[in-house]
PDB file of C-alpha atoms in Angstrom:
ATOM      1  CA  UNK A 592      10.664 -17.543  18.311  1.00  0.00           C
ATOM      2  CA  UNK A 593       7.664 -18.487  16.056  1.00  0.00           C
ATOM      3  CA  UNK A 594       8.062 -18.791  12.509  1.00  0.00           C
ATOM      4  CA  UNK A 595       4.360 -17.975  11.331  1.00  0.00           C
ATOM      5  CA  UNK A 596       3.525 -14.489   9.863  1.00  0.00           C
ATOM      6  CA  UNK A 597       1.694 -12.643  12.341  1.00  0.00           C
ATOM      7  CA  UNK A 598      -2.020 -11.998  12.303  1.00  0.00           C
ATOM      8  CA  UNK A 599      -3.781  -8.839  11.288  1.00  0.00           C
ATOM      9  CA  UNK A 600      -4.739  -8.033  14.891  1.00  0.00           C
ATOM     10  CA  UNK A 601      -1.128  -8.154  15.977  1.00  0.00           C
ATOM     11  CA  UNK A 602       0.270  -6.359  13.169  1.00  0.00           C
ATOM     12  CA  UNK A 603      -2.416  -4.083  13.691  1.00  0.00           C
ATOM     13  CA  UNK A 604      -1.298  -3.242  17.419  1.00  0.00           C
ATOM     14  CA  UNK A 605       2.003  -3.164  16.306  1.00  0.00           C
ATOM     15  CA  UNK A 606       1.604  -0.458  13.941  1.00  0.00           C
ATOM     16  CA  UNK A 607       0.055   1.428  15.854  1.00  0.00           C
ATOM     17  CA  UNK A 608       2.545   1.045  18.875  1.00  0.00           C
ATOM     18  CA  UNK A 609       5.203   2.552  16.656  1.00  0.00           C
ATOM     19  CA  UNK A 610       3.315   6.178  16.055  1.00  0.00           C
ATOM     20  CA  UNK A 611       2.915   8.788  18.832  1.00  0.00           C
ATOM     21  CA  UNK A 612       0.794  11.341  18.303  1.00  0.00           C
ATOM     22  CA  UNK A 613       3.274  13.944  16.783  1.00  0.00           C
ATOM     23  CA  UNK A 614       3.598  11.772  14.403  1.00  0.00           C
ATOM     24  CA  UNK A 615      -0.177  12.251  13.286  1.00  0.00           C
ATOM     25  CA  UNK A 616      -1.352  15.596  14.247  1.00  0.00           C
ATOM     26  CA  UNK A 617      -2.558  14.572  17.497  1.00  0.00           C
ATOM     27  CA  UNK A 618      -1.907  16.366  20.843  1.00  0.00           C
ATOM     28  CA  UNK A 619      -0.581  13.963  23.799  1.00  0.00           C
ATOM     29  CA  UNK A 620      -3.067  14.451  26.623  1.00  0.00           C
ATOM     30  CA  UNK A 621      -1.998  12.582  30.354  1.00  0.00           C
ATOM     31  CA  UNK A 622       0.523  10.308  31.255  1.00  0.00           C
ATOM     32  CA  UNK A 623       0.789   7.270  28.767  1.00  0.00           C
ATOM     33  CA  UNK A 624       1.148   3.454  30.467  1.00  0.00           C
ATOM     34  CA  UNK A 625       2.300   2.411  26.568  1.00  0.00           C
ATOM     35  CA  UNK A 626       4.007   3.540  23.738  1.00  0.00           C
ATOM     36  CA  UNK A 627       2.513   4.466  20.481  1.00  0.00           C
ATOM     37  CA  UNK A 628      -1.199   5.711  19.438  1.00  0.00           C
ATOM     38  CA  UNK A 629      -4.465   4.927  22.083  1.00  0.00           C
ATOM     39  CA  UNK A 630      -6.891   3.084  20.506  1.00  0.00           C
ATOM     40  CA  UNK A 631      -9.650   5.708  20.885  1.00  0.00           C
ATOM     41  CA  UNK A 632      -6.622   7.871  18.298  1.00  0.00           C
ATOM     42  CA  UNK A 633      -6.677   5.347  16.124  1.00  0.00           C
ATOM     43  CA  UNK A 634     -10.066   4.777  16.410  1.00  0.00           C
ATOM     44  CA  UNK A 635     -10.829   8.686  15.443  1.00  0.00           C
ATOM     45  CA  UNK A 636      -8.121   9.427  13.234  1.00  0.00           C
ATOM     46  CA  UNK A 637      -9.204   5.624  11.088  1.00  0.00           C
ATOM     47  CA  UNK A 638     -12.959   6.727  11.436  1.00  0.00           C
ATOM     48  CA  UNK A 639     -14.294   3.257  13.191  1.00  0.00           C
ATOM     49  CA  UNK A 640     -15.024   2.854  16.908  1.00  0.00           C
ATOM     50  CA  UNK A 641     -12.610   2.299  19.761  1.00  0.00           C
ATOM     51  CA  UNK A 642     -14.382  -1.303  19.967  1.00  0.00           C
ATOM     52  CA  UNK A 643     -14.023  -2.432  16.902  1.00  0.00           C
ATOM     53  CA  UNK A 644     -10.257  -1.765  16.983  1.00  0.00           C
ATOM     54  CA  UNK A 645     -10.286  -3.779  20.608  1.00  0.00           C
ATOM     55  CA  UNK A 646     -12.122  -6.984  18.405  1.00  0.00           C
ATOM     56  CA  UNK A 647      -9.581  -6.364  15.717  1.00  0.00           C
ATOM     57  CA  UNK A 648      -6.180  -6.614  18.395  1.00  0.00           C
ATOM     58  CA  UNK A 649      -7.994  -9.088  19.928  1.00  0.00           C
ATOM     59  CA  UNK A 650      -9.056 -11.561  16.999  1.00  0.00           C
ATOM     60  CA  UNK A 651     -12.565 -11.499  17.665  1.00  0.00           C
ATOM     61  CA  UNK A 652     -12.894  -9.418  14.386  1.00  0.00           C
ATOM     62  CA  UNK A 653     -11.181 -11.576  12.271  1.00  0.00           C
ATOM     63  CA  UNK A 654     -12.692  -9.908   8.099  1.00  0.00           C
ATOM     64  CA  UNK A 655     -12.770  -6.586   8.331  1.00  0.00           C
ATOM     65  CA  UNK A 656     -13.636  -4.521   4.664  1.00  0.00           C
ATOM     66  CA  UNK A 657     -11.641  -3.405   2.158  1.00  0.00           C
ATOM     67  CA  UNK A 658     -12.858  -0.118   3.396  1.00  0.00           C
ATOM     68  CA  UNK A 659     -11.260   0.037   6.650  1.00  0.00           C
ATOM     69  CA  UNK A 660      -8.525  -2.170   6.137  1.00  0.00           C
ATOM     70  CA  UNK A 661      -7.498   0.620   3.510  1.00  0.00           C
ATOM     71  CA  UNK A 662      -8.838   3.073   5.982  1.00  0.00           C
ATOM     72  CA  UNK A 663      -5.969   1.953   8.864  1.00  0.00           C
ATOM     73  CA  UNK A 664      -3.284   1.853   6.368  1.00  0.00           C
ATOM     74  CA  UNK A 665      -3.836   5.198   6.024  1.00  0.00           C
ATOM     75  CA  UNK A 666      -4.154   5.821   9.546  1.00  0.00           C
ATOM     76  CA  UNK A 667      -1.340   4.231  10.473  1.00  0.00           C
ATOM     77  CA  UNK A 668       0.743   5.467   7.456  1.00  0.00           C
ATOM     78  CA  UNK A 669       1.447   2.584   6.195  1.00  0.00           C
ATOM     79  CA  UNK A 670       4.020   1.745   3.413  1.00  0.00           C
ATOM     80  CA  UNK A 671       2.696   0.407   0.486  1.00  0.00           C
ATOM     81  CA  UNK A 672       4.573  -2.770   1.552  1.00  0.00           C
ATOM     82  CA  UNK A 673       2.993  -2.650   4.946  1.00  0.00           C
ATOM     83  CA  UNK A 674      -0.526  -2.418   3.374  1.00  0.00           C
ATOM     84  CA  UNK A 675      -0.293  -5.175   0.970  1.00  0.00           C
ATOM     85  CA  UNK A 676       0.578  -7.394   4.459  1.00  0.00           C
ATOM     86  CA  UNK A 677      -2.195  -5.688   6.271  1.00  0.00           C
ATOM     87  CA  UNK A 678      -4.376  -6.717   2.931  1.00  0.00           C
ATOM     88  CA  UNK A 679      -3.405  -9.712   2.932  1.00  0.00           C
ATOM     89  CA  UNK A 680      -3.531 -10.825   6.979  1.00  0.00           C
ATOM     90  CA  UNK A 681      -7.127  -9.728   6.275  1.00  0.00           C
ATOM     91  CA  UNK A 682      -7.593 -12.301   4.001  1.00  0.00           C
ATOM     92  CA  UNK A 683      -8.022  -9.815   1.452  1.00  0.00           C
ATOM     93  CA  UNK A 684      -5.990  -9.433  -2.147  1.00  0.00           C
ATOM     94  CA  UNK A 685      -3.484  -6.723  -2.245  1.00  0.00           C
ATOM     95  CA  UNK A 686      -4.121  -3.091  -4.507  1.00  0.00           C
ATOM     96  CA  UNK A 687      -2.755  -4.358  -7.787  1.00  0.00           C
ATOM     97  CA  UNK A 688       0.075  -2.260  -9.840  1.00  0.00           C
ATOM     98  CA  UNK A 689      -1.820  -0.503 -12.694  1.00  0.00           C
ATOM     99  CA  UNK A 690      -4.798  -0.065 -10.666  1.00  0.00           C
ATOM    100  CA  UNK A 691      -5.645   3.368  -8.986  1.00  0.00           C
ATOM    101  CA  UNK A 692      -4.662   3.584  -5.848  1.00  0.00           C
ATOM    102  CA  UNK A 693      -5.576   4.685  -2.692  1.00  0.00           C
ATOM    103  CA  UNK A 694      -2.368   4.830  -0.759  1.00  0.00           C
ATOM    104  CA  UNK A 695      -0.799   8.020   0.461  1.00  0.00           C
ATOM    105  CA  UNK A 696       2.649   7.913   1.017  1.00  0.00           C
ATOM    106  CA  UNK A 697       3.998   8.755   4.568  1.00  0.00           C
ATOM    107  CA  UNK A 698       5.719  11.943   4.092  1.00  0.00           C
ATOM    108  CA  UNK A 699       2.714  13.431   2.408  1.00  0.00           C
ATOM    109  CA  UNK A 700       0.695  11.910   5.593  1.00  0.00           C
ATOM    110  CA  UNK A 701       3.018  13.975   7.632  1.00  0.00           C
ATOM    111  CA  UNK A 702       2.724  17.067   5.271  1.00  0.00           C
ATOM    112  CA  UNK A 703      -1.106  16.511   6.313  1.00  0.00           C
ATOM    113  CA  UNK A 704      -0.728  16.177   9.703  1.00  0.00           C
ATOM    114  CA  UNK A 705       2.137  18.917  10.256  1.00  0.00           C
ATOM    115  CA  UNK A 706       0.542  21.895   8.228  1.00  0.00           C
ATOM    116  CA  UNK A 707      -3.133  21.896  10.081  1.00  0.00           C
ATOM    117  CA  UNK A 708      -2.651  25.808   8.880  1.00  0.00           C
ATOM    118  CA  UNK A 709      -3.680  25.267   5.205  1.00  0.00           C
ATOM    119  CA  UNK A 710      -6.439  24.438   3.338  1.00  0.00           C
ATOM    120  CA  UNK A 711      -4.776  21.153   1.988  1.00  0.00           C
ATOM    121  CA  UNK A 712      -6.517  17.858   0.351  1.00  0.00           C
ATOM    122  CA  UNK A 713      -5.036  14.521  -0.999  1.00  0.00           C
ATOM    123  CA  UNK A 714      -6.804  13.364  -4.262  1.00  0.00           C
ATOM    124  CA  UNK A 715      -6.383   9.447  -5.960  1.00  0.00           C
ATOM    125  CA  UNK A 716      -6.081   9.461  -9.678  1.00  0.00           C
ATOM    126  CA  UNK A 717      -9.384   9.365  -9.891  1.00  0.00           C
ATOM    127  CA  UNK A 718      -9.898  12.332  -8.020  1.00  0.00           C
ATOM    128  CA  UNK A 719     -11.252  10.307  -4.918  1.00  0.00           C
ATOM    129  CA  UNK A 720     -10.705  12.795  -1.971  1.00  0.00           C
ATOM    130  CA  UNK A 721      -8.119  10.176   0.295  1.00  0.00           C
ATOM    131  CA  UNK A 722      -7.354  12.926   3.167  1.00  0.00           C
ATOM    132  CA  UNK A 723      -8.024  16.819   3.961  1.00  0.00           C
ATOM    133  CA  UNK A 724      -6.967  19.074   6.986  1.00  0.00           C
ATOM    134  CA  UNK A 725      -9.365  20.479   9.512  1.00  0.00           C
ATOM    135  CA  UNK A 726      -9.004  23.993   7.529  1.00  0.00           C
ATOM    136  CA  UNK A 727      -9.844  22.364   4.090  1.00  0.00           C
ATOM    137  CA  UNK A 728     -13.156  21.255   5.665  1.00  0.00           C
ATOM    138  CA  UNK A 729     -14.419  24.767   6.833  1.00  0.00           C
ATOM    139  CA  UNK A 730     -13.470  26.321   3.444  1.00  0.00           C
ATOM    140  CA  UNK A 731     -15.464  23.952   1.885  1.00  0.00           C
ATOM    141  CA  UNK A 732     -17.752  23.079   4.359  1.00  0.00           C
ATOM    142  CA  UNK A 733     -17.122  19.785   3.762  1.00  0.00           C
ATOM    143  CA  UNK A 734     -16.647  16.102   6.090  1.00  0.00           C
ATOM    144  CA  UNK A 735     -13.507  14.525   6.720  1.00  0.00           C
ATOM    145  CA  UNK A 736     -12.829  11.419   4.482  1.00  0.00           C
ATOM    146  CA  UNK A 737     -13.329   9.485   7.830  1.00  0.00           C
ATOM    147  CA  UNK A 738     -16.751  10.710   8.200  1.00  0.00           C
ATOM    148  CA  UNK A 739     -17.718  10.291   4.234  1.00  0.00           C
ATOM    149  CA  UNK A 740     -15.207   8.258   2.233  1.00  0.00           C
ATOM    150  CA  UNK A 741     -16.574   8.397  -0.716  1.00  0.00           C
ATOM    151  CA  UNK A 742     -16.093  11.697  -1.730  1.00  0.00           C
ATOM    152  CA  UNK A 743     -14.900  12.154  -5.573  1.00  0.00           C
ATOM    153  CA  UNK A 744     -14.003  15.429  -7.252  1.00  0.00           C
ATOM    154  CA  UNK A 745     -15.567  14.357 -10.297  1.00  0.00           C
ATOM    155  CA  UNK A 746     -18.562  13.151  -8.800  1.00  0.00           C
ATOM    156  CA  UNK A 747     -19.127  16.199  -7.096  1.00  0.00           C
ATOM    157  CA  UNK A 748     -18.451  18.813 -10.003  1.00  0.00           C
ATOM    158  CA  UNK A 749     -20.792  16.574 -13.149  1.00  0.00           C
ATOM    159  CA  UNK A 750     -22.819  14.273 -11.431  1.00  0.00           C
ATOM    160  CA  UNK A 751     -23.686  15.927  -8.247  1.00  0.00           C
ATOM    161  CA  UNK A 752     -23.421  19.604  -9.456  1.00  0.00           C
ATOM    162  CA  UNK A 753     -22.295  20.471  -6.284  1.00  0.00           C
ATOM    163  CA  UNK A 754     -19.086  22.027  -6.638  1.00  0.00           C
ATOM    164  CA  UNK A 755     -20.554  25.221  -8.182  1.00  0.00           C
ATOM    165  CA  UNK A 756     -21.659  26.113  -5.651  1.00  0.00           C
ATOM    166  CA  UNK A 757     -19.031  25.972  -2.846  1.00  0.00           C
ATOM    167  CA  UNK A 758     -16.185  26.986  -5.867  1.00  0.00           C
ATOM    168  CA  UNK A 759     -16.159  28.897  -9.116  1.00  0.00           C
ATOM    169  CA  UNK A 760     -12.821  28.781 -11.619  1.00  0.00           C
ATOM    170  CA  UNK A 761     -11.326  32.354 -12.825  1.00  0.00           C
ATOM    171  CA  UNK A 762     -13.197  32.609 -15.784  1.00  0.00           C
ATOM    172  CA  UNK A 763     -16.081  30.319 -16.200  1.00  0.00           C
ATOM    173  CA  UNK A 764     -16.966  26.932 -14.420  1.00  0.00           C
ATOM    174  CA  UNK A 765     -15.983  25.457 -17.950  1.00  0.00           C
ATOM    175  CA  UNK A 766     -12.165  25.969 -16.996  1.00  0.00           C
ATOM    176  CA  UNK A 767     -12.233  23.660 -14.159  1.00  0.00           C
ATOM    177  CA  UNK A 768     -14.105  21.645 -15.941  1.00  0.00           C
ATOM    178  CA  UNK A 769     -11.854  20.682 -18.803  1.00  0.00           C
ATOM    179  CA  UNK A 770      -9.077  20.896 -16.493  1.00  0.00           C
ATOM    180  CA  UNK A 771     -10.423  17.849 -14.542  1.00  0.00           C
ATOM    181  CA  UNK A 772     -11.521  15.410 -17.438  1.00  0.00           C
ATOM    182  CA  UNK A 773      -7.759  16.532 -19.409  1.00  0.00           C
ATOM    183  CA  UNK A 774      -6.272  15.288 -16.217  1.00  0.00           C
ATOM    184  CA  UNK A 775      -8.639  11.855 -15.973  1.00  0.00           C
ATOM    185  CA  UNK A 776      -7.629  11.261 -19.370  1.00  0.00           C
ATOM    186  CA  UNK A 777      -4.002  11.404 -18.776  1.00  0.00           C
ATOM    187  CA  UNK A 778      -4.405   9.327 -16.300  1.00  0.00           C
ATOM    188  CA  UNK A 779      -6.256   7.151 -18.521  1.00  0.00           C
ATOM    189  CA  UNK A 780      -3.298   5.517 -20.326  1.00  0.00           C
ATOM    190  CA  UNK A 781      -1.851   4.383 -17.298  1.00  0.00           C
ATOM    191  CA  UNK A 782      -5.196   2.210 -15.861  1.00  0.00           C
ATOM    192  CA  UNK A 783      -6.528   0.838 -18.918  1.00  0.00           C
ATOM    193  CA  UNK A 784      -6.783  -2.412 -17.520  1.00  0.00           C
ATOM    194  CA  UNK A 785      -8.450  -1.562 -13.921  1.00  0.00           C
ATOM    195  CA  UNK A 786     -11.700  -2.589 -14.337  1.00  0.00           C
ATOM    196  CA  UNK A 787     -12.833   0.084 -11.616  1.00  0.00           C
ATOM    197  CA  UNK A 788     -11.856   2.920 -13.301  1.00  0.00           C
ATOM    198  CA  UNK A 789     -13.041   1.546 -16.586  1.00  0.00           C
ATOM    199  CA  UNK A 790     -16.156   1.451 -15.152  1.00  0.00           C
ATOM    200  CA  UNK A 791     -15.936   5.011 -13.132  1.00  0.00           C
ATOM    201  CA  UNK A 792     -15.271   6.925 -16.018  1.00  0.00           C
ATOM    202  CA  UNK A 793     -18.008   4.675 -18.412  1.00  0.00           C
ATOM    203  CA  UNK A 794     -20.606   5.501 -15.816  1.00  0.00           C
ATOM    204  CA  UNK A 795     -19.594   9.489 -15.669  1.00  0.00           C
ATOM    205  CA  UNK A 796     -19.573   9.633 -19.930  1.00  0.00           C
ATOM    206  CA  UNK A 797     -23.265   8.099 -19.175  1.00  0.00           C
ATOM    207  CA  UNK A 798     -24.988   9.972 -16.420  1.00  0.00           C
ATOM    208  CA  UNK A 799     -23.720  13.522 -17.707  1.00  0.00           C
ATOM    209  CA  UNK A 800     -23.805  15.076 -21.173  1.00  0.00           C
ATOM    210  CA  UNK A 801     -20.831  17.590 -19.674  1.00  0.00           C
ATOM    211  CA  UNK A 802     -18.665  15.212 -19.308  1.00  0.00           C
ATOM    212  CA  UNK A 803     -19.332  12.801 -21.883  1.00  0.00           C
ATOM    213  CA  UNK A 804     -18.179  16.005 -24.552  1.00  0.00           C
ATOM    214  CA  UNK A 805     -15.242  16.481 -22.818  1.00  0.00           C
ATOM    215  CA  UNK A 806     -14.075  13.120 -22.567  1.00  0.00           C
ATOM    216  CA  UNK A 807     -14.592  12.209 -26.343  1.00  0.00           C
ATOM    217  CA  UNK A 808     -12.152  15.468 -26.987  1.00  0.00           C
ATOM    218  CA  UNK A 809      -9.840  13.294 -26.200  1.00  0.00           C
ATOM    219  CA  UNK A 810      -7.387  15.829 -24.991  1.00  0.00           C
ATOM    220  CA  UNK A 811      -5.232  15.477 -21.995  1.00  0.00           C
ATOM    221  CA  UNK A 812      -3.120  17.525 -19.850  1.00  0.00           C
ATOM    222  CA  UNK A 813      -1.745  17.578 -16.110  1.00  0.00           C
ATOM    223  CA  UNK A 814      -4.167  19.924 -14.027  1.00  0.00           C
ATOM    224  CA  UNK A 815      -2.488  23.667 -14.169  1.00  0.00           C
ATOM    225  CA  UNK A 816      -2.596  25.905 -11.368  1.00  0.00           C
ATOM    226  CA  UNK A 817      -5.752  28.618 -10.937  1.00  0.00           C
ATOM    227  CA  UNK A 818      -7.202  31.082  -8.917  1.00  0.00           C
ATOM    228  CA  UNK A 819     -10.443  30.389  -7.599  1.00  0.00           C
ATOM    229  CA  UNK A 820     -13.638  32.113  -6.033  1.00  0.00           C
ATOM    230  CA  UNK A 821     -14.679  30.129  -2.788  1.00  0.00           C
ATOM    231  CA  UNK A 822     -18.344  30.924  -2.044  1.00  0.00           C
ATOM    232  CA  UNK A 823     -18.176  29.810   2.113  1.00  0.00           C
ATOM    233  CA  UNK A 824     -21.034  30.540   4.104  1.00  0.00           C
ATOM    234  CA  UNK A 825     -19.900  32.061   6.923  1.00  0.00           C
ATOM    235  CA  UNK A 826     -17.148  34.680   5.622  1.00  0.00           C
ATOM    236  CA  UNK A 827     -18.953  34.969   2.072  1.00  0.00           C
ATOM    237  CA  UNK A 828     -16.559  35.255  -0.612  1.00  0.00           C
ATOM    238  CA  UNK A 829     -12.637  33.820  -0.769  1.00  0.00           C
ATOM    239  CA  UNK A 830     -10.461  34.152  -3.683  1.00  0.00           C
ATOM    240  CA  UNK A 831      -7.489  32.175  -3.320  1.00  0.00           C
ATOM    241  CA  UNK A 832      -4.557  30.228  -5.958  1.00  0.00           C
ATOM    242  CA  UNK A 833      -5.163  26.409  -6.157  1.00  0.00           C
ATOM    243  CA  UNK A 834      -1.846  24.903  -7.072  1.00  0.00           C
ATOM    244  CA  UNK A 835      -2.333  20.986  -7.736  1.00  0.00           C
ATOM    245  CA  UNK A 836       1.141  19.359  -6.687  1.00  0.00           C
ATOM    246  CA  UNK A 837       2.063  15.583  -8.228  1.00  0.00           C
ATOM    247  CA  UNK A 838       3.690  13.306  -5.504  1.00  0.00           C
ATOM    248  CA  UNK A 839       7.447  11.570  -6.621  1.00  0.00           C
ATOM    249  CA  UNK A 840       6.419   7.894  -8.061  1.00  0.00           C
ATOM    250  CA  UNK A 841       3.519   7.974  -6.863  1.00  0.00           C
ATOM    251  CA  UNK A 842      -0.548   8.800  -8.950  1.00  0.00           C
ATOM    252  CA  UNK A 843      -1.250  11.148  -5.852  1.00  0.00           C
ATOM    253  CA  UNK A 844      -1.908  14.680  -6.130  1.00  0.00           C
ATOM    254  CA  UNK A 845      -2.193  17.171  -3.208  1.00  0.00           C
ATOM    255  CA  UNK A 846      -4.347  20.168  -4.003  1.00  0.00           C
ATOM    256  CA  UNK A 847      -3.383  23.513  -1.929  1.00  0.00           C
ATOM    257  CA  UNK A 848      -5.134  26.739  -1.555  1.00  0.00           C
ATOM    258  CA  UNK A 849      -3.001  29.832  -0.378  1.00  0.00           C
ATOM    259  CA  UNK A 850      -3.389  33.890  -0.832  1.00  0.00           C
ATOM    260  CA  UNK A 851      -1.074  36.720   0.150  1.00  0.00           C
ATOM    261  CA  UNK A 852      -0.153  37.236   4.004  1.00  0.00           C
ATOM    262  CA  UNK A 853      -2.521  39.956   3.947  1.00  0.00           C
ATOM    263  CA  UNK A 854      -5.683  41.790   2.506  1.00  0.00           C
ATOM    264  CA  UNK A 855      -9.416  40.646   3.206  1.00  0.00           C
ATOM    265  CA  UNK A 856      -9.062  36.847   1.978  1.00  0.00           C
ATOM    266  CA  UNK A 857      -5.980  36.373   4.115  1.00  0.00           C
ATOM    267  CA  UNK A 858      -8.396  37.831   6.488  1.00  0.00           C
ATOM    268  CA  UNK A 859     -11.050  35.372   5.992  1.00  0.00           C
ATOM    269  CA  UNK A 860      -8.944  32.542   5.960  1.00  0.00           C
ATOM    270  CA  UNK A 861      -7.442  33.246   8.975  1.00  0.00           C
ATOM    271  CA  UNK A 862     -11.280  33.431  10.946  1.00  0.00           C
ATOM    272  CA  UNK A 863     -11.651  29.990   8.919  1.00  0.00           C
ATOM    273  CA  UNK A 864      -8.966  28.859  10.567  1.00  0.00           C
ATOM    274  CA  UNK A 865      -9.461  29.604  14.227  1.00  0.00           C
ATOM    275  CA  UNK A 866     -13.241  28.059  13.857  1.00  0.00           C
ATOM    276  CA  UNK A 867     -11.193  25.042  12.332  1.00  0.00           C
ATOM    277  CA  UNK A 868      -9.204  24.451  15.669  1.00  0.00           C
ATOM    278  CA  UNK A 869     -12.083  25.482  17.598  1.00  0.00           C
ATOM    279  CA  UNK A 870     -13.892  22.583  15.991  1.00  0.00           C
ATOM    280  CA  UNK A 871     -10.746  19.795  16.696  1.00  0.00           C
TER     281      UNK A 871
END
């Protein structure tokens, strides 16, 4: 048996063959000649072409970008250790400790796959969106992370000013803005050596006077649950509870919206749930 480390293509194929469609929330269609996910299924999850997956596995492409490697690691539900190995096999430096991680723990990935009927999304410590369910995408009329990997809630709130058109926090928009900035301040203590995090906050401060004012207050607090009104073009306003959960031993946040099982808001969410299921 060779003692040589696995190539990137070999690692990719091995990880793909360990997963089943059910593990990633997909239905299994047709007879399968081999174990694991099909290349087409991995391509769908990672937001890359089937041809690219094939070329990676065959070793015809040896230098995938950091963004592609991170997307593949998430789609394959890799652990932090395996994610680091995949980065090294691609000739990339693995994400370092003390830097904002975009790794989604396997348990959270399984939760995403098995809870598609909830509007649920996963965010990194800097509020970059890492994944979302189809119902989240239908509720907020937002693309998947595979389609647009650059979605960041702080940028959408303070730079694009797009969030206010989509959802309003109970009381006033300032309530939500404070919660976001104070939560980011809380994370800043853990990432004061992360140059990307520092550059990100500096850019926000320069481009948004509203962000700068809140940031300079120096307040830090975990994001609290709140009630929001989501302005959906298909069903109109929907009033929902928004809860933010922090994954233990991780800086990943899970944001989930919910309402009671009966009432107008529940009916609107059910309508969006059906439309999201049809769109898959």
